CSV table of C-alpha atoms and ligand atoms in Angstrom, one decimal:
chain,number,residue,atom,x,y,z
A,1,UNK,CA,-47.3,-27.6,-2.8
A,2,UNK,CA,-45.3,-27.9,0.2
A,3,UNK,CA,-42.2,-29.0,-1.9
A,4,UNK,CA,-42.6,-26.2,-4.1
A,5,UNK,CA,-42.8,-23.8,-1.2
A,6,UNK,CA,-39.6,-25.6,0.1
A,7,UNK,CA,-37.7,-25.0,-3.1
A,8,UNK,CA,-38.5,-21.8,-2.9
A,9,UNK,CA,-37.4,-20.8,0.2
A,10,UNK,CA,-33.8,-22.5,-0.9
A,11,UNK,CA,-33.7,-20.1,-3.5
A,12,UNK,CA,-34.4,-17.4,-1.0
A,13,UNK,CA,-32.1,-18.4,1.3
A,14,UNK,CA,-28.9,-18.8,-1.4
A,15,UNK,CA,-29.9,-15.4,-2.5
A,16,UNK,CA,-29.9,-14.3,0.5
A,17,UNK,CA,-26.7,-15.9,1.8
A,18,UNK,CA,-24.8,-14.5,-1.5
A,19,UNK,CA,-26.0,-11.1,-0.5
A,20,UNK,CA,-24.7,-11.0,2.8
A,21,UNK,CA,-21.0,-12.6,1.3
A,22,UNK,CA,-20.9,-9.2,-1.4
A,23,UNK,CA,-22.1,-6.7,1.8
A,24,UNK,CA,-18.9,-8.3,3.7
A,25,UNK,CA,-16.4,-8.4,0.7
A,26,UNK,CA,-17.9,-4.4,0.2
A,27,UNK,CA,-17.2,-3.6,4.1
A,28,UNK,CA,-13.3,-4.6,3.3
A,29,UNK,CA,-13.6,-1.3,1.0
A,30,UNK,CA,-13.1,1.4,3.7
A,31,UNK,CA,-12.8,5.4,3.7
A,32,UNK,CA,-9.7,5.3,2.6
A,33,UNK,CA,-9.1,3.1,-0.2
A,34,UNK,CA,-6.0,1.2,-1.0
A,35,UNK,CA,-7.4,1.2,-4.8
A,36,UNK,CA,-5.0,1.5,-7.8
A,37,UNK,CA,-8.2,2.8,-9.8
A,38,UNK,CA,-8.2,6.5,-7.7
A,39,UNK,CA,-4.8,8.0,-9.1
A,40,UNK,CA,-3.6,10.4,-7.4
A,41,UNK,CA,0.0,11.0,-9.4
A,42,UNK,CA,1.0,10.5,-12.7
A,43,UNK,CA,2.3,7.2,-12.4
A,44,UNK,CA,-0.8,5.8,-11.2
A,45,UNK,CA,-2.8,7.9,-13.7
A,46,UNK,CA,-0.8,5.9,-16.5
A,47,UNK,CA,-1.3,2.5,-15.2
A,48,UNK,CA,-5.2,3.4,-14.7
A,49,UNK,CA,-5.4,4.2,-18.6
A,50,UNK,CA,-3.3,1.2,-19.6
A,51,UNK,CA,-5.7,-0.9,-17.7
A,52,UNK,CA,-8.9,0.4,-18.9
A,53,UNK,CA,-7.4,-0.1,-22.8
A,54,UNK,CA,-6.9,-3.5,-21.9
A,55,UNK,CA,-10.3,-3.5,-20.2
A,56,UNK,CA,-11.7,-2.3,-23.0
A,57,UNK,CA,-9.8,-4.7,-25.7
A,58,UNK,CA,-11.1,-7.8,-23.1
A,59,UNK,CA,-14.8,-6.4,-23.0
A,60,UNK,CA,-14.6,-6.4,-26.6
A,61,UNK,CA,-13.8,-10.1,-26.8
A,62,UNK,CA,-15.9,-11.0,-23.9
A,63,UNK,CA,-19.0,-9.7,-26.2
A,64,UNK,CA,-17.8,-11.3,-29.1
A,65,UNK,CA,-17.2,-14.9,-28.2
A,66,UNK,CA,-20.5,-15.0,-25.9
A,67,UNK,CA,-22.5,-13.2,-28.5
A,68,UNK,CA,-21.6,-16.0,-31.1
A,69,UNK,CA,-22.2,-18.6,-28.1
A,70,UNK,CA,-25.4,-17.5,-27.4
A,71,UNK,CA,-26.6,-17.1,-31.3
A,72,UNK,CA,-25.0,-20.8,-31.9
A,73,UNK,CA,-27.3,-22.4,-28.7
A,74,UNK,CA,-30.3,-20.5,-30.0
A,75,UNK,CA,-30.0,-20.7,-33.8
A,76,UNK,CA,-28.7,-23.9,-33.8
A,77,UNK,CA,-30.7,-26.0,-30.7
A,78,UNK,CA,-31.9,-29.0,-31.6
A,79,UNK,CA,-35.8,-28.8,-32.6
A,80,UNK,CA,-38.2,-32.2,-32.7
A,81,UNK,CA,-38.9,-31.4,-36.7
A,82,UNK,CA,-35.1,-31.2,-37.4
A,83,UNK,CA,-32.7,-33.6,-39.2
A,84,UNK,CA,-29.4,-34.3,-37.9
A,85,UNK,CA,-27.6,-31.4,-38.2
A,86,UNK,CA,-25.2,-30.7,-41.7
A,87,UNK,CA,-21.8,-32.3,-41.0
A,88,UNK,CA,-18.6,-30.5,-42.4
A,89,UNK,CA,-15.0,-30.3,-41.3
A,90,UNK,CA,-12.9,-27.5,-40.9
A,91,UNK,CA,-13.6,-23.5,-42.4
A,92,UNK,CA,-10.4,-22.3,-43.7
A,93,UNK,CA,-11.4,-18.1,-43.5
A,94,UNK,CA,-12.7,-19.0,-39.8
A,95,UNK,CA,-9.6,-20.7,-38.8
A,96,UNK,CA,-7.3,-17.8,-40.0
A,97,UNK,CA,-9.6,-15.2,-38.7
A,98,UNK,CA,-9.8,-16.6,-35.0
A,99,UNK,CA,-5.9,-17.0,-35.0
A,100,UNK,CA,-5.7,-13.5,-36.6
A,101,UNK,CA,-7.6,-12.0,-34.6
A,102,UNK,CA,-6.1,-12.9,-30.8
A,103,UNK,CA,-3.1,-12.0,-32.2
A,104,UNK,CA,-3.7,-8.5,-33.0
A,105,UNK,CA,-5.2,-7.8,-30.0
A,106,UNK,CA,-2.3,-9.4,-28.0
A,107,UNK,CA,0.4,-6.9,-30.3
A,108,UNK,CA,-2.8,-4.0,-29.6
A,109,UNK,CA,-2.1,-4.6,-25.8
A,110,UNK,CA,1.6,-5.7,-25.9
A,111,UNK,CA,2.8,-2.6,-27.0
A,112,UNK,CA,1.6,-0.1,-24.6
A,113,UNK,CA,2.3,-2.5,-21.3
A,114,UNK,CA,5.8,-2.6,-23.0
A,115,UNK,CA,6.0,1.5,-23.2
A,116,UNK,CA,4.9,2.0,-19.3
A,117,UNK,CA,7.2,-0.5,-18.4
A,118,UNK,CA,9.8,0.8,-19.9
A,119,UNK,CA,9.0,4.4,-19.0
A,120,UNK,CA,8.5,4.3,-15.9
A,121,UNK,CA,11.7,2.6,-15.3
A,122,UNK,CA,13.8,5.5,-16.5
A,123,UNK,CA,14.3,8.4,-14.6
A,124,UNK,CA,12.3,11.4,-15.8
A,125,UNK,CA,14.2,14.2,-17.5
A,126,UNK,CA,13.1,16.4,-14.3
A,127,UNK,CA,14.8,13.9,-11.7
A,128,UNK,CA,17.2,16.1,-10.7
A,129,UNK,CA,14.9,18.8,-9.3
A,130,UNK,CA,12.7,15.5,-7.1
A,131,UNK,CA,12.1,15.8,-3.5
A,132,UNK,CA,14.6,12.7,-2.8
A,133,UNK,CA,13.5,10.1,0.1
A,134,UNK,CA,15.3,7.1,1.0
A,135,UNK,CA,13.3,4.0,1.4
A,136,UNK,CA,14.4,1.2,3.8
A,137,UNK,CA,12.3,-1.6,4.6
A,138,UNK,CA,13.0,-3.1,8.2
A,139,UNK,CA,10.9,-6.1,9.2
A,140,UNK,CA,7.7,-4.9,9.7
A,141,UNK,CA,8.1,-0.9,9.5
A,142,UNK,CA,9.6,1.7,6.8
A,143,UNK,CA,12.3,4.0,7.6
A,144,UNK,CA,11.9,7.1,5.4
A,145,UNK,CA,15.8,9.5,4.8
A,146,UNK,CA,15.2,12.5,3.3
A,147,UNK,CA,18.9,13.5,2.7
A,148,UNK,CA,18.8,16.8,1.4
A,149,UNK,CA,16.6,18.0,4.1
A,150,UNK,CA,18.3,16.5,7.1
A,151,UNK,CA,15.4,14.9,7.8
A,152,UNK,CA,14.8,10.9,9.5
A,153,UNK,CA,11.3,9.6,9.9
A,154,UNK,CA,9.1,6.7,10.0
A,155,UNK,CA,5.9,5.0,7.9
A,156,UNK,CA,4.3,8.4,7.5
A,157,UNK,CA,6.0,10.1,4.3
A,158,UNK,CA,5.4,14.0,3.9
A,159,UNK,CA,5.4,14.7,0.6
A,160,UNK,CA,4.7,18.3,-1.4
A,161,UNK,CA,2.1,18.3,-4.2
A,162,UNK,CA,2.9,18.4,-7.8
A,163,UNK,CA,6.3,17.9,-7.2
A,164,UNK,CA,8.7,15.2,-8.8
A,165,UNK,CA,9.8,12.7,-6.0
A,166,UNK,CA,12.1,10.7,-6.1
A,167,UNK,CA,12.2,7.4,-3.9
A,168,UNK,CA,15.8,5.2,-3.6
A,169,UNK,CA,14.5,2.0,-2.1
A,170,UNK,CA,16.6,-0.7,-0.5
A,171,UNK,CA,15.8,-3.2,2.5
A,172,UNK,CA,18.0,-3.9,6.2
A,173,UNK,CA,17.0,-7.1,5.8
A,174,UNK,CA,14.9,-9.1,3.8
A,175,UNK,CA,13.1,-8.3,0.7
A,176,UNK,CA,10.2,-6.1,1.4
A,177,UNK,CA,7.6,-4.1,-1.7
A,178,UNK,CA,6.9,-0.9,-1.2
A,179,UNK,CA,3.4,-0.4,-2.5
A,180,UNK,CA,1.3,2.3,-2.5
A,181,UNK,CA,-1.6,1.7,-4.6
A,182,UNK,CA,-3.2,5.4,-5.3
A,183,UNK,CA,0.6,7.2,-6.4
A,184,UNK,CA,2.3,4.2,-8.1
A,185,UNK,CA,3.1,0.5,-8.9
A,186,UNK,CA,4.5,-1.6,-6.5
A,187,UNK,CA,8.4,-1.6,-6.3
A,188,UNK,CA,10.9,-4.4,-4.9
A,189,UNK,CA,12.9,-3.5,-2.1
A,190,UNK,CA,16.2,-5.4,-1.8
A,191,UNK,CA,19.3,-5.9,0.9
A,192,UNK,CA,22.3,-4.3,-1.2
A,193,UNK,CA,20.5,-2.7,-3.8
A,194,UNK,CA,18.8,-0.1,-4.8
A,195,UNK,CA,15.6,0.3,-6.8
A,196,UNK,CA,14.0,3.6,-7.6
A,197,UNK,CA,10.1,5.1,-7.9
A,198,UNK,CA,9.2,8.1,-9.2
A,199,UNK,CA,6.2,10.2,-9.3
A,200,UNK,CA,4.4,13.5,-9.2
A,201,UNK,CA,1.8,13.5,-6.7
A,202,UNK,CA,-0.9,16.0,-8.1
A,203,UNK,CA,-4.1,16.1,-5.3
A,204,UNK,CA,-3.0,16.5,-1.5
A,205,UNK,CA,-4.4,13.7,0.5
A,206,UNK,CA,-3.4,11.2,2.7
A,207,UNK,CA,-2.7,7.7,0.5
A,208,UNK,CA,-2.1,4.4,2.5
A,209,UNK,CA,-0.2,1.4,1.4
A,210,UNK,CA,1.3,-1.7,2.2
A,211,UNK,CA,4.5,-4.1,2.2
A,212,UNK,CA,3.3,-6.2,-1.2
A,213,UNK,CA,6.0,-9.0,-0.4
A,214,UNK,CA,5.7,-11.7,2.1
A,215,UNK,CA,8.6,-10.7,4.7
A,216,UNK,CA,7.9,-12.9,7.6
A,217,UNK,CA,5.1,-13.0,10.2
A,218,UNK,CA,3.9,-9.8,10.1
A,219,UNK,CA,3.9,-9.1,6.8
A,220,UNK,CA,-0.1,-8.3,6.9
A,221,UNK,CA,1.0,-5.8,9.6
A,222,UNK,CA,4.0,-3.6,7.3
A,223,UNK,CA,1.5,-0.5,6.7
A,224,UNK,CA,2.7,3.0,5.2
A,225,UNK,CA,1.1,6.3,4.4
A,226,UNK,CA,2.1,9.0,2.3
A,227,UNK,CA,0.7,12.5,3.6
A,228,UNK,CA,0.6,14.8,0.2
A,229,UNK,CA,0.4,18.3,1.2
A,230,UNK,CA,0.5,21.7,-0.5
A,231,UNK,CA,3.6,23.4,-0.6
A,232,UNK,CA,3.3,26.0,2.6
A,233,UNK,CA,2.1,22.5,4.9
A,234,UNK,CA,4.7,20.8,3.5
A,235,UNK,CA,7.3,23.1,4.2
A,236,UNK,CA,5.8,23.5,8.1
A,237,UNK,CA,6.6,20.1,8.5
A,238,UNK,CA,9.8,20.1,7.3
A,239,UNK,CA,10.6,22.8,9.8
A,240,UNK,CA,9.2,21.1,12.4
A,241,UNK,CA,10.7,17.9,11.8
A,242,UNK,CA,14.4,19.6,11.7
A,243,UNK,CA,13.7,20.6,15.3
A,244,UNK,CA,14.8,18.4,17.8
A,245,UNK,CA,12.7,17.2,20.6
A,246,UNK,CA,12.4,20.0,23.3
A,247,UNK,CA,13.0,18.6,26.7
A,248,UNK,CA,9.9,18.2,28.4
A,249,UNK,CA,8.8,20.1,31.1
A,250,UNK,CA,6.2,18.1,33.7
A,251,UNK,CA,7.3,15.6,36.1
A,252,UNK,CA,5.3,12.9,34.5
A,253,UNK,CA,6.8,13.2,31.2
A,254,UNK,CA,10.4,13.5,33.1
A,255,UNK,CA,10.1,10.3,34.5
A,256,UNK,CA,8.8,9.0,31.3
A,257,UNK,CA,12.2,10.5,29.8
A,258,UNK,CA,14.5,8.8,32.5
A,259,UNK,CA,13.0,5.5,32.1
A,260,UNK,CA,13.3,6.0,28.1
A,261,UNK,CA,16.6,6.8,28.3
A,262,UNK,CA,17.2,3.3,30.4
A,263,UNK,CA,15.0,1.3,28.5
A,264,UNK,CA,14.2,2.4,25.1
A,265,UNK,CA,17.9,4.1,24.2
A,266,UNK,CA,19.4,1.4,23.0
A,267,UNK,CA,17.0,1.1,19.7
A,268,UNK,CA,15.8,4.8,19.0
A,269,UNK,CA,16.4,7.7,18.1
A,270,UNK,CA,15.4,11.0,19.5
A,271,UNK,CA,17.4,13.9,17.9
A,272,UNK,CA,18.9,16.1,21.3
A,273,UNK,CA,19.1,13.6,23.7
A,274,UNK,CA,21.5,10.6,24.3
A,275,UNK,CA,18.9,8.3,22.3
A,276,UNK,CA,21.1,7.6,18.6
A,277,UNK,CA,20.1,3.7,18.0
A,278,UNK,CA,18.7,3.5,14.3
A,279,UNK,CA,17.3,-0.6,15.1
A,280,UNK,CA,13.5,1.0,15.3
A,281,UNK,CA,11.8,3.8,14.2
A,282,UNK,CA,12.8,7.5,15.1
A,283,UNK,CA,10.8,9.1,17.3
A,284,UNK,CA,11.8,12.7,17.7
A,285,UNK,CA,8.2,13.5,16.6
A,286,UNK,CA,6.4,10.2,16.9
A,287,UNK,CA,3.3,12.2,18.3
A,288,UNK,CA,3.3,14.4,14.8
A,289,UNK,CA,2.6,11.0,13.4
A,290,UNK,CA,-1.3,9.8,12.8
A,291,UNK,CA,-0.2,6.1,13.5
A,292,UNK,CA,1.9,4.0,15.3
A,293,UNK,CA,3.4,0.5,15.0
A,294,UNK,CA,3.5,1.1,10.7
A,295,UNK,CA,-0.2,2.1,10.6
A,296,UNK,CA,-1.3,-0.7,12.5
A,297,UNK,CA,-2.7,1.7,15.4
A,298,UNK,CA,-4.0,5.0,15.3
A,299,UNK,CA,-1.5,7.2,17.5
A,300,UNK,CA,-3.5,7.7,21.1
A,301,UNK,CA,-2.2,8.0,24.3
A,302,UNK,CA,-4.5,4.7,25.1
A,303,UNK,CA,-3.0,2.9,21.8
A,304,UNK,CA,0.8,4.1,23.1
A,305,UNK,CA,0.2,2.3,26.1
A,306,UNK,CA,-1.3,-0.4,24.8
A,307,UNK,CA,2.0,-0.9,22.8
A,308,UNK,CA,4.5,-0.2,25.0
A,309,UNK,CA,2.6,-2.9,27.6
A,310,UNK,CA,2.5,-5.4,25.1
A,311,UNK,CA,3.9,-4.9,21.6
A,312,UNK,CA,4.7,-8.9,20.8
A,313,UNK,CA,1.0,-8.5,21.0
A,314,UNK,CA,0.2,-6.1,19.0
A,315,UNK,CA,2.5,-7.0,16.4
A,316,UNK,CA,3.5,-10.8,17.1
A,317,UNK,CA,7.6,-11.5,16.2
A,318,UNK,CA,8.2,-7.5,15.6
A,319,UNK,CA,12.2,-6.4,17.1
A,320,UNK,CA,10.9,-4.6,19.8
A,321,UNK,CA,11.6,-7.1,22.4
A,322,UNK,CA,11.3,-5.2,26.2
A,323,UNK,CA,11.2,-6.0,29.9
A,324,UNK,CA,7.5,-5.9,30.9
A,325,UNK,CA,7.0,-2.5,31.8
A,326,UNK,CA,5.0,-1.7,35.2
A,327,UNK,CA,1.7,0.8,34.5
A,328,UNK,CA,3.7,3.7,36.1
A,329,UNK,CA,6.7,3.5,34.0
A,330,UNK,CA,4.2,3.4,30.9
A,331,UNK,CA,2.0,6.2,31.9
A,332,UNK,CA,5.1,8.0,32.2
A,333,UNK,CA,6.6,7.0,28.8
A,334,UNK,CA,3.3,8.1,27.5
A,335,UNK,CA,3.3,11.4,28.6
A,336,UNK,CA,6.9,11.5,27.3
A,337,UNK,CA,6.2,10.3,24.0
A,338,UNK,CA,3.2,12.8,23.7
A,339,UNK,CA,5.8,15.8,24.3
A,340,UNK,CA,7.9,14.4,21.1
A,341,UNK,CA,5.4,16.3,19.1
B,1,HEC,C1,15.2,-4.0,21.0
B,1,HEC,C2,15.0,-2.7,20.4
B,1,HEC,C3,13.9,-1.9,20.9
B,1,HEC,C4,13.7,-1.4,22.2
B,1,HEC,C5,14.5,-1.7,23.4
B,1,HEC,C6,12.5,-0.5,22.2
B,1,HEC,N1,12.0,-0.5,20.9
B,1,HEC,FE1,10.4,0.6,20.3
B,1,HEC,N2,10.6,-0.2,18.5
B,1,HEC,C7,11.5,-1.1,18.1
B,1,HEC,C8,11.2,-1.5,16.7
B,1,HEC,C9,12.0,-2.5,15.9
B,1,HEC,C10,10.0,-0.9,16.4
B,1,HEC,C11,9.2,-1.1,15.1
B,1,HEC,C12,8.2,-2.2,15.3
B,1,HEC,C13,7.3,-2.4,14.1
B,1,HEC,O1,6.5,-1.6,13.8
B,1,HEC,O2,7.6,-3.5,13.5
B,1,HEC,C14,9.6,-0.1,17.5
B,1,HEC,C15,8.5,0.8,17.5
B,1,HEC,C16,8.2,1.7,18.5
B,1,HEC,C17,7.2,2.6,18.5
B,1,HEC,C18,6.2,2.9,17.3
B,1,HEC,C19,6.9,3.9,16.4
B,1,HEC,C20,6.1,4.1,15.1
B,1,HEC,O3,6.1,5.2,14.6
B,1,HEC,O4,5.5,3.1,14.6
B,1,HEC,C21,7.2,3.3,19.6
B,1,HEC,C22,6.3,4.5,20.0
B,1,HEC,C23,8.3,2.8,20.4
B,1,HEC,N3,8.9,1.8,19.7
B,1,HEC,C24,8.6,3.2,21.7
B,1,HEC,C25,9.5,2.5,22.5
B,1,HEC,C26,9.7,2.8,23.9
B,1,HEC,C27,9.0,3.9,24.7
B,1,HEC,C28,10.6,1.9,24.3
B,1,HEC,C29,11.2,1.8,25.7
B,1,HEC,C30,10.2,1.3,26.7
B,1,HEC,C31,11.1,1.1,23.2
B,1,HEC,N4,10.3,1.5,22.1
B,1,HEC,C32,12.0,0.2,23.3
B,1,HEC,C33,12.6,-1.5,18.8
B,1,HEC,C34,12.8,-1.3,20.1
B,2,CU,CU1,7.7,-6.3,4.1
């Protein structure tokens, strides 16, 4: 009885350890999810239906093979009244039918995969009227160009709804992926080259992605986000963006400006001051922006200090290499950074 009991509560306990391993894996799912299976432009709408044909084609064989499986074991199990079993070798129509088979389904799935590839590879026919943004990848954050707009930004891309885009991609250093699950397929980012991505968004939203290419040590760290608005937001953005960074007027933020311009000038960029250094983000409107350090921080005052006393920390090997800073000198930075709105 007591050994029963003890088996028993194994079972339980296995069960019970399996559920807590799914409710963990589930928790990784967040409120904003990184899935290629929510599209949200037409891009990612054609890869979703290309993968549910081939989902369906694999269901399909999955039923198939296991259904014949399980009728063999059952059918066919060995019973105390039987004989051995008839012996015969080899089934001609069988043979030609499994090979057959397989290989129509292959051609069934080939075909399509080769299409998408190849369409969406080409530039569409209305590429000349995309929203163009150039892409560079910078170990570990993205610099986003739009050219035509004037515009210079960081991690966050604006983008206007149902509109072609057009992204040129190339890297400042290494090769990066530019991967944003819910608007496209991944793309390779290279030094000296340039690779395209195009897409129409078609639901506003906010869409967060990732560097999908080992890069160095903070790879896992190499966030984006794409912020899809409609065309009147979109086009408040842009104006705003165009503006540059109004000086500020408390004292704080002041002294947060004159330490900036001695410490932090000589990698940034802030459009109307002295600051022109391109080696990190722009920040002529770093507080428009909902994260900081390429999504790895949501953009608070508390996270801005929290950065700026420590960002090896934060984001261990990253190029922002500066003297400790004393807690005055970041509050002030702070309140500067919160003007560059
Ligand atoms: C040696 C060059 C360098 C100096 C000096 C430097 N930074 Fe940076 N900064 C960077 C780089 C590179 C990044 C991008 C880090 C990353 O995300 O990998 C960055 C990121 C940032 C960010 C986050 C921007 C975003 O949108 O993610 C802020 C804010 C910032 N720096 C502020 C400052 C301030 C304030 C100073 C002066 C105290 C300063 N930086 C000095 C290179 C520098
Ligand atoms: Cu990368």
């Amino acid at each position: 009885m007591a050994r029963i009991d003890q088996r028993a509560l194994k079972r339980v306990g296995l069960g019970g350890a399996l559920l807590v391993v799914l409710a963990l894996t589930l928790t990784g799912c967040g409120p904003e999810p990184q899935s290629a299976m929510l599209p949200a432009s037409d891009f990612a709408q054609a890869l979703q239906d290309l993968f549910s044909n081939i989902f369906w084609w694999a269901v399909g064989v999955f039923v198939v093979v296991e259904g014949a499986l399980i009728y063999a074991l059952v059918k066919f199990r060995d019973r105390p009244e039987n004989e051995e079993a008839a012996q015969f070798h080899g089934h001609t129509l069988l043979e030609i039918a499994w090979t057959l088979a397989p290989a129509l389904i292959l051609v069934a799935i080939f075909i399509p995969t080769a299409q998408l590839i190849f369409q969406v590879d080409q530039p569409p026919e209305n590429a000349d009227e995309a929203v163009q943004v150039q892409v560079v990848g910078n170990q570990w954050w993205w610099r986003f160009n739009y050219p035509e707009l004037g515009i210079t930004t960081a991690n966050e891309m604006h983008l206007p709804v149902d509109r072609q885009v057009e992204l040129e991609l190339t890297s400042n250093d290494v090769i990066h992926s530019y991967w944003v699950p819910r608007l496209g397929g991944k793309r390779d980012v290279f030094p000296g080259r340039n690779t395209y991505l195009w897409f129409t968004p078609d639901s506003t939203g906010t869409y967060v992605g990732a560097c999908a290419e080992y890069c160095g040590t903070s790879h896992a760290l190499m966030k984006t986000r794409v912020v899809v608005q409609d065309s009147a937001d979109f086009q408040q953005w842009v104006e705003r963006q165009k503006q540059p960074a109004e000086a500020p007027t408390d004292s704080l933020a002041q002294a947060g400006r004159d330490v900036f311009m001695r410490v932090c000038i000589a990698c940034h960029t802030v459009e109307g001051t002295p600051a022109q250094s391109e080696i990190g983000p722009a920040l002529t409107h770093v507080d428009s922006r909902q994260t900081i350090a390429a999504g790895i921080l949501e953009n608070t005052p508390e996270n801005m200090a929290r950065w700026l006393r420590n960002p090896q920390q934060v984001k261990p090997g990253n190029k922002m290499q500066i003297p400790q800073l004393s807690e005055d000198q970041i509050e002030a930075l702070v309140a500067y950074m919160e003007t560059l709105d």
